[in-house]
CSV table of C-alpha atoms in Angstrom, one decimal:
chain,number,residue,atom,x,y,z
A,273,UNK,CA,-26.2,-36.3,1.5
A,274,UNK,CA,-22.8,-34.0,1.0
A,275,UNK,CA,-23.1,-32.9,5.1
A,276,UNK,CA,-24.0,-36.3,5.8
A,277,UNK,CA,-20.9,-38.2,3.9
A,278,UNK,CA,-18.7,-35.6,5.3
A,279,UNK,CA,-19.6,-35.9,8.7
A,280,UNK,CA,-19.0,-39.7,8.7
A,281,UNK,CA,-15.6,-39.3,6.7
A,282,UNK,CA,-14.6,-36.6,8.9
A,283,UNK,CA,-14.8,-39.5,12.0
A,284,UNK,CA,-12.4,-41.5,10.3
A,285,UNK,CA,-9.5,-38.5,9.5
A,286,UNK,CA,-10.5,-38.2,6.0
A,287,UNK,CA,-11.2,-34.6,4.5
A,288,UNK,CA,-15.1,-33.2,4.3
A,289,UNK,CA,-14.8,-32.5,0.9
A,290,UNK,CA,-14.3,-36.0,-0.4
A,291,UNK,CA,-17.8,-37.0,1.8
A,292,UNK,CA,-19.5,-33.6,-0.2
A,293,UNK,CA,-17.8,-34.7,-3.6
A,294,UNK,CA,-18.7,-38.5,-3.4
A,295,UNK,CA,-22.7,-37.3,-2.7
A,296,UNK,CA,-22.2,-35.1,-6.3
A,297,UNK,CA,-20.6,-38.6,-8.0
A,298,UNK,CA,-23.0,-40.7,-6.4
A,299,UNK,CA,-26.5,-38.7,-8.0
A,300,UNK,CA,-24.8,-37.6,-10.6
A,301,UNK,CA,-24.1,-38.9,-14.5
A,302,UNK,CA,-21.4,-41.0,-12.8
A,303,UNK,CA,-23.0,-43.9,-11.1
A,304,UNK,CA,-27.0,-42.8,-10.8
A,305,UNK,CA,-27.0,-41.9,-14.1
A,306,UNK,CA,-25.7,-45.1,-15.6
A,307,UNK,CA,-27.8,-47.0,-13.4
A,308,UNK,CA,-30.7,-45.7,-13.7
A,309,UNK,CA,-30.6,-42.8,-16.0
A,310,UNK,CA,-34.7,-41.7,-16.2
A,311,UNK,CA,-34.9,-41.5,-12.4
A,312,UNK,CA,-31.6,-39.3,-12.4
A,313,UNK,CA,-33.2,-37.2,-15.0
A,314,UNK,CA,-36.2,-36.6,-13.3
A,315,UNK,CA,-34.6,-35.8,-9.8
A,316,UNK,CA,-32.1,-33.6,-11.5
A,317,UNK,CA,-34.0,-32.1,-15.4
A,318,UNK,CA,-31.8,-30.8,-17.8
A,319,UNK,CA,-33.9,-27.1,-17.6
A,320,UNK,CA,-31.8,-24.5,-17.9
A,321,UNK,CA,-33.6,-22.5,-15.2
A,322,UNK,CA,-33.3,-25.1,-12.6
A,323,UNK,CA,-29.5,-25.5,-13.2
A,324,UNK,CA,-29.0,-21.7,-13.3
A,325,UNK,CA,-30.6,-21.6,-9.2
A,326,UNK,CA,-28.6,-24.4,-9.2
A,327,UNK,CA,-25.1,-22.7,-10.2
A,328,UNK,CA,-25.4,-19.5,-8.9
A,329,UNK,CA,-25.8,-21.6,-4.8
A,330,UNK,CA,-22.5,-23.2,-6.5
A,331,UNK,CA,-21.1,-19.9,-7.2
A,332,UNK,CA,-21.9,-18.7,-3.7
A,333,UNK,CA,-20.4,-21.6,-2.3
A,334,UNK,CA,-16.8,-21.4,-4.5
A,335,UNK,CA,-16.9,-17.1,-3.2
A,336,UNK,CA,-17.6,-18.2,1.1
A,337,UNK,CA,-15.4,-20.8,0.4
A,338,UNK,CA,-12.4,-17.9,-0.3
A,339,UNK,CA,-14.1,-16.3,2.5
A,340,UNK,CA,-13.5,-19.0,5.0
A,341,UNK,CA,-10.0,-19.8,4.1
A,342,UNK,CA,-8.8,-16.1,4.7
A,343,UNK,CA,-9.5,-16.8,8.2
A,344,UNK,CA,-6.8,-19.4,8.3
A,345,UNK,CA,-4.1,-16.4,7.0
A,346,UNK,CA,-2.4,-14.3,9.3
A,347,UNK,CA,-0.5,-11.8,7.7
A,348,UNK,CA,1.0,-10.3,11.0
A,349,UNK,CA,2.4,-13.8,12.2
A,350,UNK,CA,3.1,-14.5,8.6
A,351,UNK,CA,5.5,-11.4,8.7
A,352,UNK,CA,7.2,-12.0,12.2
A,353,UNK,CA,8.2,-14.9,11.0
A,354,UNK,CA,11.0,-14.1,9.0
A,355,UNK,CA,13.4,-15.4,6.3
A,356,UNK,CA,12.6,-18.7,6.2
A,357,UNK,CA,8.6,-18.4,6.2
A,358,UNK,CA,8.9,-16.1,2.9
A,359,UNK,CA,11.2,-18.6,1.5
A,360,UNK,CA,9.5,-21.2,2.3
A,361,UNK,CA,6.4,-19.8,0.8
A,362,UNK,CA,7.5,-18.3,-2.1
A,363,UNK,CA,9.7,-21.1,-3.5
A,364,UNK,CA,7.3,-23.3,-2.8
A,365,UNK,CA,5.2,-21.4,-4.9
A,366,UNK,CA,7.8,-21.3,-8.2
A,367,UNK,CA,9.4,-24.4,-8.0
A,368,UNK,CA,5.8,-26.1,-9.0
A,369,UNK,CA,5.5,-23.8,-11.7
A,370,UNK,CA,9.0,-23.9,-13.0
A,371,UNK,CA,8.5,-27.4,-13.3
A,372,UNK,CA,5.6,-27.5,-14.1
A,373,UNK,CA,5.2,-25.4,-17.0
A,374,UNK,CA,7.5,-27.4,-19.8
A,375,UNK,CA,5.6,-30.4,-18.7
A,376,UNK,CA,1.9,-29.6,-19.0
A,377,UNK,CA,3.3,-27.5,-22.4
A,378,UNK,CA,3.6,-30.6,-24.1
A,379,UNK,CA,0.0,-32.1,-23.6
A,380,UNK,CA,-1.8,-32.8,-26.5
A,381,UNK,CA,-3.9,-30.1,-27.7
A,382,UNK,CA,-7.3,-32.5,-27.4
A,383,UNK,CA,-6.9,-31.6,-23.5
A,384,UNK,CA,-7.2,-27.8,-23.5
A,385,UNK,CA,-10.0,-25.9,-23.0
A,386,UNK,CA,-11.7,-24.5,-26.1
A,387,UNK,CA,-10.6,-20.8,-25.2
A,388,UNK,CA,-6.8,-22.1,-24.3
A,389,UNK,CA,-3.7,-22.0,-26.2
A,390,UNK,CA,-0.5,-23.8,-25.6
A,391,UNK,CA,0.4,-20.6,-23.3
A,392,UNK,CA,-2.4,-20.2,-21.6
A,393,UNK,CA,-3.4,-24.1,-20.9
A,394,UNK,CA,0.3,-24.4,-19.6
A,395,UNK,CA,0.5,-21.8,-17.2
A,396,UNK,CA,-2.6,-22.3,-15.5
A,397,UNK,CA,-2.1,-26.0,-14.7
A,398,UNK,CA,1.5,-25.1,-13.5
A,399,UNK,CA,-0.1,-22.6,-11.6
A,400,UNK,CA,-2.7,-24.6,-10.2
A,401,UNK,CA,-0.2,-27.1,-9.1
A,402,UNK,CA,1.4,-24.5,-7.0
A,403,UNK,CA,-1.9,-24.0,-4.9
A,404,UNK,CA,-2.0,-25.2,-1.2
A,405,UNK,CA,-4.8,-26.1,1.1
A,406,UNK,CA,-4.5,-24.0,4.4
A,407,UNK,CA,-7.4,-25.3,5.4
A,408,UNK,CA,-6.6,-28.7,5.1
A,409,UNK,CA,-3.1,-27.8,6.7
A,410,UNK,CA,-4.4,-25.9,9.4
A,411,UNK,CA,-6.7,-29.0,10.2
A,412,UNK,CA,-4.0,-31.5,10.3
A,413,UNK,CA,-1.4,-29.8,12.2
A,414,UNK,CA,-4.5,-29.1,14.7
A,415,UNK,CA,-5.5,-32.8,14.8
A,416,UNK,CA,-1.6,-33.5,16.1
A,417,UNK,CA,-1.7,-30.5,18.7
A,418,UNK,CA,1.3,-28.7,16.5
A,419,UNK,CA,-0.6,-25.5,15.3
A,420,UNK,CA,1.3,-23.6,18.4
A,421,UNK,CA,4.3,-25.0,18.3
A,422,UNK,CA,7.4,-23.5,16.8
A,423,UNK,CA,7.8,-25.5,13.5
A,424,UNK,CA,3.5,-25.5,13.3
A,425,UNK,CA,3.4,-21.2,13.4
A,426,UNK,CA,6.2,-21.8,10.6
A,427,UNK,CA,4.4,-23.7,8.5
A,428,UNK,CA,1.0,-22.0,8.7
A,429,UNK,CA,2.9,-18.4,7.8
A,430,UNK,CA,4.5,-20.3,5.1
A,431,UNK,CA,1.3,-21.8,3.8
A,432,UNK,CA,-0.6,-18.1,4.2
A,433,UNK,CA,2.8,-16.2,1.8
A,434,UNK,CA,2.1,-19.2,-0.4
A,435,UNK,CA,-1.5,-18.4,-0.6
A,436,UNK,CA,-1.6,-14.8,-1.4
A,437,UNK,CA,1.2,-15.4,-3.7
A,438,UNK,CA,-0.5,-18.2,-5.5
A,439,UNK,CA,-4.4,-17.0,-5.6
A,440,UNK,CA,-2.8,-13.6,-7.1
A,441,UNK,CA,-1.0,-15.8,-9.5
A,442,UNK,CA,-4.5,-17.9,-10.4
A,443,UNK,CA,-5.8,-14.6,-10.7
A,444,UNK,CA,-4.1,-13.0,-13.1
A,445,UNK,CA,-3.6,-16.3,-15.1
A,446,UNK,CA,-7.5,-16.1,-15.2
A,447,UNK,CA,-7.6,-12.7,-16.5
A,448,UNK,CA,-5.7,-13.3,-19.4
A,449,UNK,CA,-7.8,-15.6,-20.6
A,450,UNK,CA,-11.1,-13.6,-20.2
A,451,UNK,CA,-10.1,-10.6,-21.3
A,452,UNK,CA,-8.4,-10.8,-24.8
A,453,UNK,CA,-9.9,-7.9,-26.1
A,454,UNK,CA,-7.6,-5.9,-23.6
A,455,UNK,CA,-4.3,-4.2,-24.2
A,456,UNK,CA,-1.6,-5.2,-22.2
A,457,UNK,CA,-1.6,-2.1,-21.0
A,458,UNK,CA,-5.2,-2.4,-19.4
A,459,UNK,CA,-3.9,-5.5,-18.1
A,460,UNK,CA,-1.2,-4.2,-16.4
A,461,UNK,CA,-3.2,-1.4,-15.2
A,462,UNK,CA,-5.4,-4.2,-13.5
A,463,UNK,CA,-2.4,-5.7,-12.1
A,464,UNK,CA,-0.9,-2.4,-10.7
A,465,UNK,CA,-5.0,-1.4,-9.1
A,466,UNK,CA,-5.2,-5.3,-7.7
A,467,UNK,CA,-1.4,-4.6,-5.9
A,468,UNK,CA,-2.1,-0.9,-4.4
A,469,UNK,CA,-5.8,-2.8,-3.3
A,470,UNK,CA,-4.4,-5.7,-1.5
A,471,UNK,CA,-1.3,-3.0,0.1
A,472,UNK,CA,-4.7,-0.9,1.4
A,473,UNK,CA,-6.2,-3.3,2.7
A,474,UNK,CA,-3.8,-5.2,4.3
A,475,UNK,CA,-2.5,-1.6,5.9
A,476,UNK,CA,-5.7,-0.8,6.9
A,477,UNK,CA,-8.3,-3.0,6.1
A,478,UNK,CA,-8.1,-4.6,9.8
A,479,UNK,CA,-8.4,-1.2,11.3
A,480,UNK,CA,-10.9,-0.5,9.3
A,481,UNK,CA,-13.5,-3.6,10.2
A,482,UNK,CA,-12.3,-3.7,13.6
A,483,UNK,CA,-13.7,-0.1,14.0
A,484,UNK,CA,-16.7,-0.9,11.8
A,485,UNK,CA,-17.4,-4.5,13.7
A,486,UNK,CA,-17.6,-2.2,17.0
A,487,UNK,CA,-20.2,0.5,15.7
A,488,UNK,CA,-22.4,-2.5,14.7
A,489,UNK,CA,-22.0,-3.9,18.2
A,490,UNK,CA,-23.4,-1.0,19.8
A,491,UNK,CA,-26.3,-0.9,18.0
A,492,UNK,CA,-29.7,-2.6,19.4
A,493,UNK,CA,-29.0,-5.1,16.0
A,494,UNK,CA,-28.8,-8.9,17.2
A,495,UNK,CA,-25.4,-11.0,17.8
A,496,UNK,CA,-23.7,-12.6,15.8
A,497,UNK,CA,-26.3,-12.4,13.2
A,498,UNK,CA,-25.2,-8.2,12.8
A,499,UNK,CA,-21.1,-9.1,12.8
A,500,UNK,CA,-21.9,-12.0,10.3
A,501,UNK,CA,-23.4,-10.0,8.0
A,502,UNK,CA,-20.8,-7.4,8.1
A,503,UNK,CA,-18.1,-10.1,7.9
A,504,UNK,CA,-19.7,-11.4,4.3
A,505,UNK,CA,-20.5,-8.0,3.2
A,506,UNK,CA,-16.8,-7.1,3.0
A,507,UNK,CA,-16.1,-10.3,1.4
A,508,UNK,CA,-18.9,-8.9,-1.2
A,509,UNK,CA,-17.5,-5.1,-1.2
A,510,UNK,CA,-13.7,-6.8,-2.0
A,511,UNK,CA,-14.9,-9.4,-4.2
A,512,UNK,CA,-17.3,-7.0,-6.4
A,513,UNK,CA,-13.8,-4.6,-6.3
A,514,UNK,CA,-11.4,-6.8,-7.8
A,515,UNK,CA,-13.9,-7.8,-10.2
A,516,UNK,CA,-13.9,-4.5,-11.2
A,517,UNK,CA,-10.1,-4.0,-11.3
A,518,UNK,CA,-10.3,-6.7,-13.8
A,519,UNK,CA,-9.2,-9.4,-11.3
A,520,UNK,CA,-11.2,-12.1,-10.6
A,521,UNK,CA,-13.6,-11.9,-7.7
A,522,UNK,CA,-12.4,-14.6,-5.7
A,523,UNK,CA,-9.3,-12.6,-4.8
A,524,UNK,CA,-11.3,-10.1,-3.2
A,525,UNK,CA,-13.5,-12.9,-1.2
A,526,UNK,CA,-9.5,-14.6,0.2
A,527,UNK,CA,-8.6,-11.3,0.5
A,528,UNK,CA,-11.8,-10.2,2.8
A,529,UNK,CA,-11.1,-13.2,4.8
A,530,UNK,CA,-7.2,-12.2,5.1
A,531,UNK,CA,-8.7,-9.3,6.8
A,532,UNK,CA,-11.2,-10.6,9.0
A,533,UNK,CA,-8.2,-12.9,10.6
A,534,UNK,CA,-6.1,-9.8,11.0
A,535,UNK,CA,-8.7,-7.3,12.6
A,536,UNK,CA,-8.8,-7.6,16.9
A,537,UNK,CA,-12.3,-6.7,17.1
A,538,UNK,CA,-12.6,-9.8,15.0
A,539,UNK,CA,-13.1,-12.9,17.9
A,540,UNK,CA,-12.4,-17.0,17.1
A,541,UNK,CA,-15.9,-16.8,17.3
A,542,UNK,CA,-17.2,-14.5,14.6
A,543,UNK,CA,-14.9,-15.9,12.2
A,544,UNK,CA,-16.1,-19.6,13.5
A,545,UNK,CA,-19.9,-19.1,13.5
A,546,UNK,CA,-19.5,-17.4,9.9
A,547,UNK,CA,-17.4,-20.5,8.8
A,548,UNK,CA,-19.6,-22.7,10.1
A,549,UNK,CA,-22.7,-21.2,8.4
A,550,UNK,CA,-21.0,-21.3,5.2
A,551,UNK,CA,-20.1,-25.1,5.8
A,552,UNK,CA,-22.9,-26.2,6.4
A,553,UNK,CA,-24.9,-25.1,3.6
A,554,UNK,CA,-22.9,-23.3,0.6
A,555,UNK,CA,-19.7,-24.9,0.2
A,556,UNK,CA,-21.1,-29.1,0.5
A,557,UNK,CA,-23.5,-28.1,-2.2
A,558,UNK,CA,-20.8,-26.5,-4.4
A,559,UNK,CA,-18.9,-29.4,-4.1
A,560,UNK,CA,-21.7,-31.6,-4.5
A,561,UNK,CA,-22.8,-29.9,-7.4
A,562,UNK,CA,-19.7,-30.8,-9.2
A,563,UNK,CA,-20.5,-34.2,-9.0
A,564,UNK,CA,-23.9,-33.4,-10.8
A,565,UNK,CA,-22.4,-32.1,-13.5
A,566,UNK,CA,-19.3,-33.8,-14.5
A,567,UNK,CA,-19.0,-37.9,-15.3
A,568,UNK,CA,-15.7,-38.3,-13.8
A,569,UNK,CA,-15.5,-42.2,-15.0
A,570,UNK,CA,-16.1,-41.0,-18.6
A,571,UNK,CA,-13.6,-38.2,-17.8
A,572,UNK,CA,-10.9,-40.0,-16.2
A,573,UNK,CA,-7.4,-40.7,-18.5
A,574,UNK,CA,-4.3,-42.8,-16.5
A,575,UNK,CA,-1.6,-40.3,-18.1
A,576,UNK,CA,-2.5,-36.4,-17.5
A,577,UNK,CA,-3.9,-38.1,-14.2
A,578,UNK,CA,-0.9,-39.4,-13.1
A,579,UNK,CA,1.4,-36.7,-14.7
A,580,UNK,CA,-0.8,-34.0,-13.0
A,581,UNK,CA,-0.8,-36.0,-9.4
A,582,UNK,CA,2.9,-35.8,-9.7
A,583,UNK,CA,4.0,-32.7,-10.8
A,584,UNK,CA,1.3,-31.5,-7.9
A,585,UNK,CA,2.5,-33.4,-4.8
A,586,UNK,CA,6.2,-33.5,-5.9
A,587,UNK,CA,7.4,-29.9,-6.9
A,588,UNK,CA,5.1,-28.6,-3.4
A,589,UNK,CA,7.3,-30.8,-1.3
A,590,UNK,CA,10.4,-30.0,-3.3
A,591,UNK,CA,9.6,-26.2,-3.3
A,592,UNK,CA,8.5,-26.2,-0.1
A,593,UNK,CA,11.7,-28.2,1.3
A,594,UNK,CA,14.2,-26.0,-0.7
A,595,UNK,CA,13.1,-22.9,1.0
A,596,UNK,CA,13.0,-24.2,4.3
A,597,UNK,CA,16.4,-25.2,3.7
A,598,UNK,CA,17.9,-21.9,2.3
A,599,UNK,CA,16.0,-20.8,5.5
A,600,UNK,CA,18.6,-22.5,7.7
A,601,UNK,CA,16.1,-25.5,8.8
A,602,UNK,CA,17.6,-28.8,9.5
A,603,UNK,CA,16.9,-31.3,7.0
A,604,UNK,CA,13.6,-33.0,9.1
A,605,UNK,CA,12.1,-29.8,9.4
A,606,UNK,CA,12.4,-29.3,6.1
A,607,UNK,CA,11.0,-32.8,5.1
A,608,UNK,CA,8.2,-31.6,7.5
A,609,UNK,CA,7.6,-28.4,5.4
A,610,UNK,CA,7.8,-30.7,2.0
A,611,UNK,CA,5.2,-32.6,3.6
A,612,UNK,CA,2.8,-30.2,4.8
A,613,UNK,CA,2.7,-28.3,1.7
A,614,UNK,CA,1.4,-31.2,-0.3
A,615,UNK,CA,-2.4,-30.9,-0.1
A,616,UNK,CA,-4.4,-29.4,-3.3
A,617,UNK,CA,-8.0,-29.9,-1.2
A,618,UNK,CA,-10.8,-27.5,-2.1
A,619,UNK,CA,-8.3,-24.4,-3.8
A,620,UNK,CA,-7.0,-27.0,-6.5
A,621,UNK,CA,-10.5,-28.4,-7.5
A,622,UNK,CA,-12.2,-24.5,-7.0
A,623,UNK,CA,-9.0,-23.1,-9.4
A,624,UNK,CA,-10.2,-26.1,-11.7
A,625,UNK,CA,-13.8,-25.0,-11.5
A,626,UNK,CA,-13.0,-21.6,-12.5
A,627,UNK,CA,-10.9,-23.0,-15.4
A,628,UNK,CA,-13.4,-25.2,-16.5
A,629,UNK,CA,-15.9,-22.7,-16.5
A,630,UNK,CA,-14.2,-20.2,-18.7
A,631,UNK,CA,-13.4,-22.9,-21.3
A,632,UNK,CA,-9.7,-22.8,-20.2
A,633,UNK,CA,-9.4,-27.0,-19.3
A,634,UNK,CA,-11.5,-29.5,-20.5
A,635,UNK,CA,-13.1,-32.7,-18.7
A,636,UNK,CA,-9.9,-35.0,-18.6
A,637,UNK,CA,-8.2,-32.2,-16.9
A,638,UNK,CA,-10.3,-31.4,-14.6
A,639,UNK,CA,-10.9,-34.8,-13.4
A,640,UNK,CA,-7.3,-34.9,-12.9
A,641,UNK,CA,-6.9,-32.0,-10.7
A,642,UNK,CA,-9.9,-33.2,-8.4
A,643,UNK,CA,-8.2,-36.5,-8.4
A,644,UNK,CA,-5.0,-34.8,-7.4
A,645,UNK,CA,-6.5,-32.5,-4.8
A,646,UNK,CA,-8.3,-35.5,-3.0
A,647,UNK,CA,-5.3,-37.9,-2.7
A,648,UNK,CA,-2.8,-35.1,-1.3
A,649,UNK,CA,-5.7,-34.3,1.0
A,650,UNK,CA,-6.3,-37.8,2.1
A,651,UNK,CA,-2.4,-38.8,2.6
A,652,UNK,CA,-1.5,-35.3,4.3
A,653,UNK,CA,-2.6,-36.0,7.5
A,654,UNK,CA,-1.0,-39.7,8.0
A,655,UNK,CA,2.4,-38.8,6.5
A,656,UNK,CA,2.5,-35.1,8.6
A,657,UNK,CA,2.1,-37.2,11.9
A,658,UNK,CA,4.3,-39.9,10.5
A,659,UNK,CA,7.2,-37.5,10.2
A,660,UNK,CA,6.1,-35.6,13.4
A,661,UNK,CA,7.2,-39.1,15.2
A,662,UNK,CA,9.8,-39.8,13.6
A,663,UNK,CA,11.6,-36.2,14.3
A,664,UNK,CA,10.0,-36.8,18.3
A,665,UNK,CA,12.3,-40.1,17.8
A,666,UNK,CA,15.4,-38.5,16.6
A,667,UNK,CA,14.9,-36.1,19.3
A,668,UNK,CA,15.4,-38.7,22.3
């Protein structure tokens, strides 16, 4: 049902994940379950073995997921780009957060998480807020032939500083809720082993797979099956690393994926048969799943919806034009920037998932986030080529 729904969405412009997510809502406690609550009981039991299987394909799916949308990052480009693709990224990274954070600091306490505090619970929605969708960027400026242009290589460097910066934000925000019992020395240990990892591997990490991805095509081993399967072991080897810095997992997964994208051995083709793989069988059942578990009717409040939506879509585009405007860009291109920047898509409702799983949000939130993510996605494409004509117009 989740490949199906996003298949036929994907005809009419609209994002996969909302097809994959709308499958989960559709079985789950949501409709199924109000209409006909035995029959949904029996298709999906509440055993606890059954929904452990059930999690840990979901868990899968949220780490490929990372995986895939490394691909999209290209840290060379991302660094030829100059001055106005780090501002651009970087602001449109803080200015979110900045705004962000006195806002969500004033939700009532009912909406945290039952590990949160008024820190914590704060920082990660204004954090979450930040995140952009390079996947769903990438897609869009594709759809309108601008990926190679000029102002489309701007925005996808932007979008891939933005990333890094943000997931290693998430990250550490993440960390500070599951480990309390550590000293803020151990912390900033972590911190200082994540930065010298991520400096390692984006120095030689490419170098590194590129000469490993050639070994393994000498070898009598079938193709792609062989480079596949050394493609997802590094996203395992990074992810099982970080973990071990202290640093959540999925860093190491983005991260993996960061380097696939950089290394030359490394075709269009490896990375597309991998994503494709992972597509069509991991990440529409995470998405699905969430649908399974979560009654987003029962979870949805107007307010911390609407606030959330808001603070989301506004302080991206804001963020996202000031920098392209401290970068010398003329005032279209950055409304362009503003624009492109707006979609959550799968990283906002993944960083909810994660929060949600470690007690840090609770329902109301986390319907909000996906409600955010989804709308941004949805309107991103229309309004990118809407201002894409009107700065052809102003051209002529």
């Amino acid at each position: 049902m989740a490949r199906t729904f996003s298949v036929i969405l994907e005809t009419v412009k609209i994002p996969a994940i909302v097809g994959e997510i709308l499958a989960g809502v559709l079985l789950g406690p949501t409709l199924f379950g109000r209409f006909a609550p035995r029959l949904q009981n029996t298709l999906f039991p509440d055993d606890t073995i059954q929904w452990t299987m059930l999690e840990t394909v979901s868990w899968l799916g949220v780490f490929f997921l990372l995986l895939s949308s490394g691909f999209h990052v290209d840290i060379r480009k991302a660094i030829k780009s100059g001055r106005a693709a780090v501002l651009i990224g970087i602001i449109g990274v803080l200015i979110p957060i900045a705004v962000g954070f006195p806002v969500f600091y004033t939700f009532d306490s009912a909406l945290w998480g039952k590990e949160a505090n008024a820190l914590s619970f704060a920082l990660f929605l204004a954090v979450a807020s930040s995140i952009t969708a390079i996947s769903v960027v990438a897609r869009s400026l594709g759809d309108l032939k601008i990926s190679n242009t000029e102002k489309g290589s701007l925005a996808l460097s932007s979008c891939a500083i933005n990333d890094i910066f943000g997931w290693f934000l998430f990250s550490l925000v993440i960390s500070l809720v599951t480990t309390h019992s550590e000293s803020t020395l151990a912390l900033i240990a972590s911190v200082i082993g994540v930065i010298v990892f991520v400096l390692l591997s984006v120095i030689y990490g490419a170098r590194l797979l590129s000469s490993a991805l050639r070994r393994v095509e000498g070898t009598a081993l079938s193709q792609p099956a062989a480079s596949q399967t050394l493609i997802v072991s590094l996203g395992l080897l990074c992810g099982a690393i970080t973990q071990w810095l202290g640093i959540h997992a999925i860093l190491g997964f983005f991260l993996a994926g960061v380097i696939a994208k950089s290394a030359e051995a490394v075709s269009d083709d490896h990375r597309n048969s991998v994503s494709d793989t992972l597509h069509a069988i991991f990440v529409p059942l995470f998405f699905a799943t969430l649908g399974l578990k979560i009654d987003f009717l029962a979870g949805l409040e107007l307010w911390p919806t609407l606030i959330f939506t808001a603070v989301a879509i506004l302080g991206k585009f804001f963020g996202a034009w000031l920098g392209a405007k401290l970068g010398k860009e003329s005032n279209q291109s950055a409304v362009l920037m503003g624009i492109i920047f707006t979609p959550g898509g799968a990283m906002e409702i993944v960083v909810a998932t994660l929060a949600l799983e470690v007690e840090l949000i609770g329902q109301v939130i986390f319907v909000a986030i996906v409600f955010a993510a989804l709308l941004s996605s949805i309107l991103a494409g229309p309004l990118i080529g809407l201002q894409k004509r009107r700065m052809m117009l102003l051209q002529e």
